[in-house]
PDB file of C-alpha atoms in Angstrom:
ATOM      1  CA  UNK N   1      26.239 -15.853  63.330  1.00  0.00           C
ATOM      2  CA  UNK N   2      27.635 -12.794  63.230  1.00  0.00           C
ATOM      3  CA  UNK N   3      26.066 -10.008  60.716  1.00  0.00           C
ATOM      4  CA  UNK N   4      29.430 -10.114  58.692  1.00  0.00           C
ATOM      5  CA  UNK N   5      28.673 -13.965  58.200  1.00  0.00           C
ATOM      6  CA  UNK N   6      25.345 -13.503  57.048  1.00  0.00           C
ATOM      7  CA  UNK N   7      25.875 -10.793  54.449  1.00  0.00           C
ATOM      8  CA  UNK N   8      28.719 -13.050  52.931  1.00  0.00           C
ATOM      9  CA  UNK N   9      28.158 -13.349  49.030  1.00  0.00           C
ATOM     10  CA  UNK N  10      28.302 -16.862  47.546  1.00  0.00           C
ATOM     11  CA  UNK N  11      28.472 -17.217  44.006  1.00  0.00           C
ATOM     12  CA  UNK N  12      25.978 -19.259  41.992  1.00  0.00           C
ATOM     13  CA  UNK N  13      25.981 -21.844  39.217  1.00  0.00           C
ATOM     14  CA  UNK N  14      23.028 -23.441  36.957  1.00  0.00           C
ATOM     15  CA  UNK N  15      22.992 -26.735  37.948  1.00  0.00           C
ATOM     16  CA  UNK N  16      19.751 -27.927  36.192  1.00  0.00           C
ATOM     17  CA  UNK N  17      16.254 -26.778  35.056  1.00  0.00           C
ATOM     18  CA  UNK N  18      12.932 -29.192  36.152  1.00  0.00           C
ATOM     19  CA  UNK N  19       9.228 -29.474  35.168  1.00  0.00           C
ATOM     20  CA  UNK N  20       7.716 -28.233  38.512  1.00  0.00           C
ATOM     21  CA  UNK N  21       4.837 -29.972  40.272  1.00  0.00           C
ATOM     22  CA  UNK N  22       1.824 -27.392  38.789  1.00  0.00           C
ATOM     23  CA  UNK N  23       1.454 -27.242  35.345  1.00  0.00           C
ATOM     24  CA  UNK N  24       3.303 -24.303  33.577  1.00  0.00           C
ATOM     25  CA  UNK N  25       5.810 -24.086  36.296  1.00  0.00           C
ATOM     26  CA  UNK N  26       9.471 -25.277  36.486  1.00  0.00           C
ATOM     27  CA  UNK N  27      12.301 -25.561  39.087  1.00  0.00           C
ATOM     28  CA  UNK N  28      15.305 -24.032  38.587  1.00  0.00           C
ATOM     29  CA  UNK N  29      18.335 -25.050  40.349  1.00  0.00           C
ATOM     30  CA  UNK N  30      21.231 -23.056  41.481  1.00  0.00           C
ATOM     31  CA  UNK N  31      24.123 -24.656  43.422  1.00  0.00           C
ATOM     32  CA  UNK N  32      26.781 -22.831  45.274  1.00  0.00           C
ATOM     33  CA  UNK N  33      30.152 -22.732  43.706  1.00  0.00           C
ATOM     34  CA  UNK N  34      32.006 -24.029  46.757  1.00  0.00           C
ATOM     35  CA  UNK N  35      29.522 -26.143  48.659  1.00  0.00           C
ATOM     36  CA  UNK N  36      26.660 -28.895  48.434  1.00  0.00           C
ATOM     37  CA  UNK N  37      23.853 -26.510  48.230  1.00  0.00           C
ATOM     38  CA  UNK N  38      21.538 -26.323  46.427  1.00  0.00           C
ATOM     39  CA  UNK N  39      18.865 -23.046  45.759  1.00  0.00           C
ATOM     40  CA  UNK N  40      15.696 -23.918  44.071  1.00  0.00           C
ATOM     41  CA  UNK N  41      13.634 -21.297  42.579  1.00  0.00           C
ATOM     42  CA  UNK N  42      10.047 -21.703  40.936  1.00  0.00           C
ATOM     43  CA  UNK N  43       9.825 -19.442  37.938  1.00  0.00           C
ATOM     44  CA  UNK N  44       7.361 -19.491  34.773  1.00  0.00           C
ATOM     45  CA  UNK N  45       7.575 -21.626  31.394  1.00  0.00           C
ATOM     46  CA  UNK N  46       8.330 -18.847  29.374  1.00  0.00           C
ATOM     47  CA  UNK N  47      10.848 -17.930  31.764  1.00  0.00           C
ATOM     48  CA  UNK N  48      12.398 -21.361  31.929  1.00  0.00           C
ATOM     49  CA  UNK N  49      12.270 -21.489  28.193  1.00  0.00           C
ATOM     50  CA  UNK N  50      14.201 -18.625  28.165  1.00  0.00           C
ATOM     51  CA  UNK N  51      16.942 -19.912  29.819  1.00  0.00           C
ATOM     52  CA  UNK N  52      17.425 -23.478  28.529  1.00  0.00           C
ATOM     53  CA  UNK N  53      17.167 -22.097  25.027  1.00  0.00           C
ATOM     54  CA  UNK N  54      20.349 -19.880  25.737  1.00  0.00           C
ATOM     55  CA  UNK N  55      22.081 -23.018  27.949  1.00  0.00           C
ATOM     56  CA  UNK N  56      21.087 -25.471  24.513  1.00  0.00           C
ATOM     57  CA  UNK N  57      22.449 -22.184  22.181  1.00  0.00           C
ATOM     58  CA  UNK N  58      19.288 -22.898  20.075  1.00  0.00           C
ATOM     59  CA  UNK N  59      18.945 -19.707  18.317  1.00  0.00           C
ATOM     60  CA  UNK N  60      15.129 -18.738  17.615  1.00  0.00           C
ATOM     61  CA  UNK N  61      13.563 -18.210  14.690  1.00  0.00           C
ATOM     62  CA  UNK N  62      12.462 -14.453  15.974  1.00  0.00           C
ATOM     63  CA  UNK N  63      14.050 -12.919  18.737  1.00  0.00           C
ATOM     64  CA  UNK N  64      12.646 -13.345  22.317  1.00  0.00           C
ATOM     65  CA  UNK N  65      11.881 -11.289  24.669  1.00  0.00           C
ATOM     66  CA  UNK N  66      15.234 -10.996  26.591  1.00  0.00           C
ATOM     67  CA  UNK N  67      17.369 -11.134  23.517  1.00  0.00           C
ATOM     68  CA  UNK N  68      16.158  -7.763  22.694  1.00  0.00           C
ATOM     69  CA  UNK N  69      16.713  -6.811  25.842  1.00  0.00           C
ATOM     70  CA  UNK N  70      20.763  -7.856  25.134  1.00  0.00           C
ATOM     71  CA  UNK N  71      20.296  -6.497  21.433  1.00  0.00           C
ATOM     72  CA  UNK N  72      18.982  -3.248  22.967  1.00  0.00           C
ATOM     73  CA  UNK N  73      21.876  -3.007  25.480  1.00  0.00           C
ATOM     74  CA  UNK N  74      24.640  -3.575  23.872  1.00  0.00           C
ATOM     75  CA  UNK N  75      23.350  -1.226  20.986  1.00  0.00           C
ATOM     76  CA  UNK N  76      23.866   1.214  23.719  1.00  0.00           C
ATOM     77  CA  UNK N  77      26.925  -0.218  25.962  1.00  0.00           C
ATOM     78  CA  UNK N  78      25.326  -1.194  28.650  1.00  0.00           C
ATOM     79  CA  UNK N  79      26.814  -4.062  30.001  1.00  0.00           C
ATOM     80  CA  UNK N  80      25.323  -6.398  32.761  1.00  0.00           C
ATOM     81  CA  UNK N  81      28.210  -7.324  34.985  1.00  0.00           C
ATOM     82  CA  UNK N  82      26.243  -9.608  37.726  1.00  0.00           C
ATOM     83  CA  UNK N  83      23.132 -10.600  39.092  1.00  0.00           C
ATOM     84  CA  UNK N  84      22.450 -10.729  42.760  1.00  0.00           C
ATOM     85  CA  UNK N  85      19.669 -12.552  44.602  1.00  0.00           C
ATOM     86  CA  UNK N  86      19.481 -10.330  47.964  1.00  0.00           C
ATOM     87  CA  UNK N  87      16.315 -11.015  49.104  1.00  0.00           C
ATOM     88  CA  UNK N  88      13.730 -13.711  49.924  1.00  0.00           C
ATOM     89  CA  UNK N  89      10.452 -12.454  51.261  1.00  0.00           C
ATOM     90  CA  UNK N  90       7.292 -14.524  52.014  1.00  0.00           C
ATOM     91  CA  UNK N  91       9.071 -17.531  49.862  1.00  0.00           C
ATOM     92  CA  UNK N  92       9.949 -14.668  46.473  1.00  0.00           C
ATOM     93  CA  UNK N  93      13.431 -14.072  45.765  1.00  0.00           C
ATOM     94  CA  UNK N  94      13.940 -11.180  44.786  1.00  0.00           C
ATOM     95  CA  UNK N  95      17.242  -9.996  42.571  1.00  0.00           C
ATOM     96  CA  UNK N  96      18.897  -6.742  40.908  1.00  0.00           C
ATOM     97  CA  UNK N  97      21.162  -6.739  38.143  1.00  0.00           C
ATOM     98  CA  UNK N  98      24.344  -4.939  38.694  1.00  0.00           C
ATOM     99  CA  UNK N  99      25.391  -3.053  35.500  1.00  0.00           C
ATOM    100  CA  UNK N 100      27.927  -0.725  33.864  1.00  0.00           C
ATOM    101  CA  UNK N 101      26.792   2.381  31.313  1.00  0.00           C
ATOM    102  CA  UNK N 102      29.162   5.540  30.636  1.00  0.00           C
ATOM    103  CA  UNK N 103      31.480   3.674  33.126  1.00  0.00           C
ATOM    104  CA  UNK N 104      28.936   3.997  36.022  1.00  0.00           C
ATOM    105  CA  UNK N 105      27.935   1.231  38.085  1.00  0.00           C
ATOM    106  CA  UNK N 106      24.298   0.797  38.478  1.00  0.00           C
ATOM    107  CA  UNK N 107      21.795  -1.425  39.744  1.00  0.00           C
ATOM    108  CA  UNK N 108      18.203  -2.496  38.602  1.00  0.00           C
ATOM    109  CA  UNK N 109      15.596  -4.275  40.905  1.00  0.00           C
ATOM    110  CA  UNK N 110      14.165  -7.463  38.304  1.00  0.00           C
ATOM    111  CA  UNK N 111      12.672 -10.781  38.827  1.00  0.00           C
ATOM    112  CA  UNK N 112      14.781 -13.372  39.682  1.00  0.00           C
ATOM    113  CA  UNK N 113      14.026 -15.346  36.366  1.00  0.00           C
ATOM    114  CA  UNK N 114      14.125 -12.661  34.246  1.00  0.00           C
ATOM    115  CA  UNK N 115      17.675 -11.553  35.786  1.00  0.00           C
ATOM    116  CA  UNK N 116      19.067 -15.253  35.141  1.00  0.00           C
ATOM    117  CA  UNK N 117      17.435 -15.259  31.613  1.00  0.00           C
ATOM    118  CA  UNK N 118      19.963 -12.181  31.144  1.00  0.00           C
ATOM    119  CA  UNK N 119      22.709 -13.749  33.136  1.00  0.00           C
ATOM    120  CA  UNK N 120      23.207 -16.825  30.804  1.00  0.00           C
ATOM    121  CA  UNK N 121      23.134 -14.242  27.696  1.00  0.00           C
ATOM    122  CA  UNK N 122      25.860 -11.725  29.161  1.00  0.00           C
ATOM    123  CA  UNK N 123      27.812 -14.511  30.956  1.00  0.00           C
ATOM    124  CA  UNK N 124      28.102 -13.081  34.152  1.00  0.00           C
ATOM    125  CA  UNK N 125      28.210 -14.373  37.863  1.00  0.00           C
ATOM    126  CA  UNK N 126      25.177 -14.894  40.111  1.00  0.00           C
ATOM    127  CA  UNK N 127      25.070 -13.963  43.328  1.00  0.00           C
ATOM    128  CA  UNK N 128      23.312 -14.608  47.015  1.00  0.00           C
ATOM    129  CA  UNK N 129      24.178 -13.977  50.160  1.00  0.00           C
ATOM    130  CA  UNK N 130      24.612 -16.866  52.743  1.00  0.00           C
ATOM    131  CA  UNK N 131      21.396 -16.384  55.369  1.00  0.00           C
ATOM    132  CA  UNK N 132      19.620 -16.924  51.840  1.00  0.00           C
ATOM    133  CA  UNK N 133      21.208 -20.346  51.406  1.00  0.00           C
ATOM    134  CA  UNK N 134      20.853 -20.900  55.217  1.00  0.00           C
ATOM    135  CA  UNK N 135      16.242 -20.326  54.810  1.00  0.00           C
ATOM    136  CA  UNK N 136      16.201 -21.563  51.402  1.00  0.00           C
ATOM    137  CA  UNK N 137      19.037 -23.587  50.497  1.00  0.00           C
ATOM    138  CA  UNK N 138      18.457 -27.119  49.943  1.00  0.00           C
ATOM    139  CA  UNK N 139      20.852 -30.373  50.164  1.00  0.00           C
ATOM    140  CA  UNK N 140      19.936 -33.483  48.182  1.00  0.00           C
ATOM    141  CA  UNK N 141      21.479 -36.135  45.950  1.00  0.00           C
ATOM    142  CA  UNK N 142      22.499 -35.742  42.844  1.00  0.00           C
ATOM    143  CA  UNK N 143      20.234 -38.504  41.562  1.00  0.00           C
ATOM    144  CA  UNK N 144      17.361 -35.936  42.668  1.00  0.00           C
ATOM    145  CA  UNK N 145      17.598 -34.046  39.321  1.00  0.00           C
ATOM    146  CA  UNK N 146      17.730 -36.586  37.365  1.00  0.00           C
ATOM    147  CA  UNK N 147      14.459 -38.773  38.322  1.00  0.00           C
ATOM    148  CA  UNK N 148      11.621 -38.909  35.849  1.00  0.00           C
ATOM    149  CA  UNK N 149       9.105 -36.834  37.547  1.00  0.00           C
ATOM    150  CA  UNK N 150      11.755 -33.538  37.284  1.00  0.00           C
ATOM    151  CA  UNK N 151      12.921 -34.353  34.250  1.00  0.00           C
ATOM    152  CA  UNK N 152      15.243 -31.483  32.835  1.00  0.00           C
ATOM    153  CA  UNK N 153      13.428 -29.582  29.834  1.00  0.00           C
ATOM    154  CA  UNK N 154      16.272 -30.808  26.930  1.00  0.00           C
ATOM    155  CA  UNK N 155      15.666 -34.444  28.276  1.00  0.00           C
ATOM    156  CA  UNK N 156      12.134 -35.743  27.776  1.00  0.00           C
ATOM    157  CA  UNK N 157      12.239 -38.590  25.892  1.00  0.00           C
ATOM    158  CA  UNK N 158      12.927 -38.972  22.193  1.00  0.00           C
ATOM    159  CA  UNK N 159       9.752 -40.917  20.930  1.00  0.00           C
ATOM    160  CA  UNK N 160      10.755 -42.132  17.012  1.00  0.00           C
ATOM    161  CA  UNK N 161      13.333 -39.329  16.621  1.00  0.00           C
ATOM    162  CA  UNK N 162      16.074 -42.412  16.933  1.00  0.00           C
ATOM    163  CA  UNK N 163      14.281 -43.881  13.929  1.00  0.00           C
ATOM    164  CA  UNK N 164      14.318 -40.814  11.320  1.00  0.00           C
ATOM    165  CA  UNK N 165      16.963 -39.712   9.076  1.00  0.00           C
ATOM    166  CA  UNK N 166      18.945 -36.926   9.242  1.00  0.00           C
ATOM    167  CA  UNK N 167      17.359 -35.074   6.735  1.00  0.00           C
ATOM    168  CA  UNK N 168      13.825 -35.572   8.450  1.00  0.00           C
ATOM    169  CA  UNK N 169      15.600 -34.971  11.502  1.00  0.00           C
ATOM    170  CA  UNK N 170      16.843 -31.341  10.167  1.00  0.00           C
ATOM    171  CA  UNK N 171      13.590 -30.537   8.628  1.00  0.00           C
ATOM    172  CA  UNK N 172      11.646 -31.148  12.378  1.00  0.00           C
ATOM    173  CA  UNK N 173      14.186 -28.833  13.676  1.00  0.00           C
ATOM    174  CA  UNK N 174      13.341 -26.224  11.364  1.00  0.00           C
ATOM    175  CA  UNK N 175       9.407 -26.294  11.573  1.00  0.00           C
ATOM    176  CA  UNK N 176      10.088 -26.347  15.468  1.00  0.00           C
ATOM    177  CA  UNK N 177      11.897 -23.418  15.354  1.00  0.00           C
ATOM    178  CA  UNK N 178       9.575 -21.888  13.266  1.00  0.00           C
ATOM    179  CA  UNK N 179       6.585 -23.047  15.174  1.00  0.00           C
ATOM    180  CA  UNK N 180       8.913 -21.498  18.396  1.00  0.00           C
ATOM    181  CA  UNK N 181       8.689 -24.381  20.310  1.00  0.00           C
ATOM    182  CA  UNK N 182      11.916 -24.881  21.582  1.00  0.00           C
ATOM    183  CA  UNK N 183      11.658 -27.397  24.240  1.00  0.00           C
ATOM    184  CA  UNK N 184      10.834 -29.776  21.282  1.00  0.00           C
ATOM    185  CA  UNK N 185      14.092 -28.041  19.351  1.00  0.00           C
ATOM    186  CA  UNK N 186      16.682 -28.647  21.915  1.00  0.00           C
ATOM    187  CA  UNK N 187      15.431 -32.783  21.922  1.00  0.00           C
ATOM    188  CA  UNK N 188      15.506 -32.662  17.731  1.00  0.00           C
ATOM    189  CA  UNK N 189      18.613 -30.770  18.246  1.00  0.00           C
ATOM    190  CA  UNK N 190      20.747 -33.413  21.116  1.00  0.00           C
ATOM    191  CA  UNK N 191      19.242 -36.527  18.272  1.00  0.00           C
ATOM    192  CA  UNK N 192      21.239 -34.757  15.895  1.00  0.00           C
ATOM    193  CA  UNK N 193      24.073 -34.362  17.808  1.00  0.00           C
ATOM    194  CA  UNK N 194      24.204 -38.125  18.823  1.00  0.00           C
ATOM    195  CA  UNK N 195      24.844 -38.645  15.424  1.00  0.00           C
ATOM    196  CA  UNK N 196      28.189 -36.361  15.176  1.00  0.00           C
TER     197      UNK N 196
END
């Protein structure tokens, strides 16, 4: 492959967020915009939660760290314009935030999980390079993301929520948000949405 081809940028979309093999880890699955390859990235539970609550549009009781960063950026007129996953070293993805401030373009090195948590908040694109997709990209059946051992955070079993009244669910949702249990809040919110 030519150097130009290996350096060509590929736009990625968030496909899913699954519980990982080890306790407390999750797999963030990014898919190429025009292709079948997926890029699985292992992230921590805090970052997974930060990504999930923004995707699910759950408003936390108090601002989370990434929300605080967004408020800071907006206060000082800083706009993140894209996230770039630019390297893979010893199994660790490296990313940077590309942003604009006072009409100037700048970049900051950041953890990939934090970068993506911010990308969903700023609604900015995520990119990587062909050589990274060649090294770490995989093609698998769409069913793999939906298997029981890799359920997405917000698609866990609803247990007895179906038997609860709308008022009971709203109370449970408020309690979950107060406790900052956003996984549980997403499940309850899904049950409430089914009844609309």
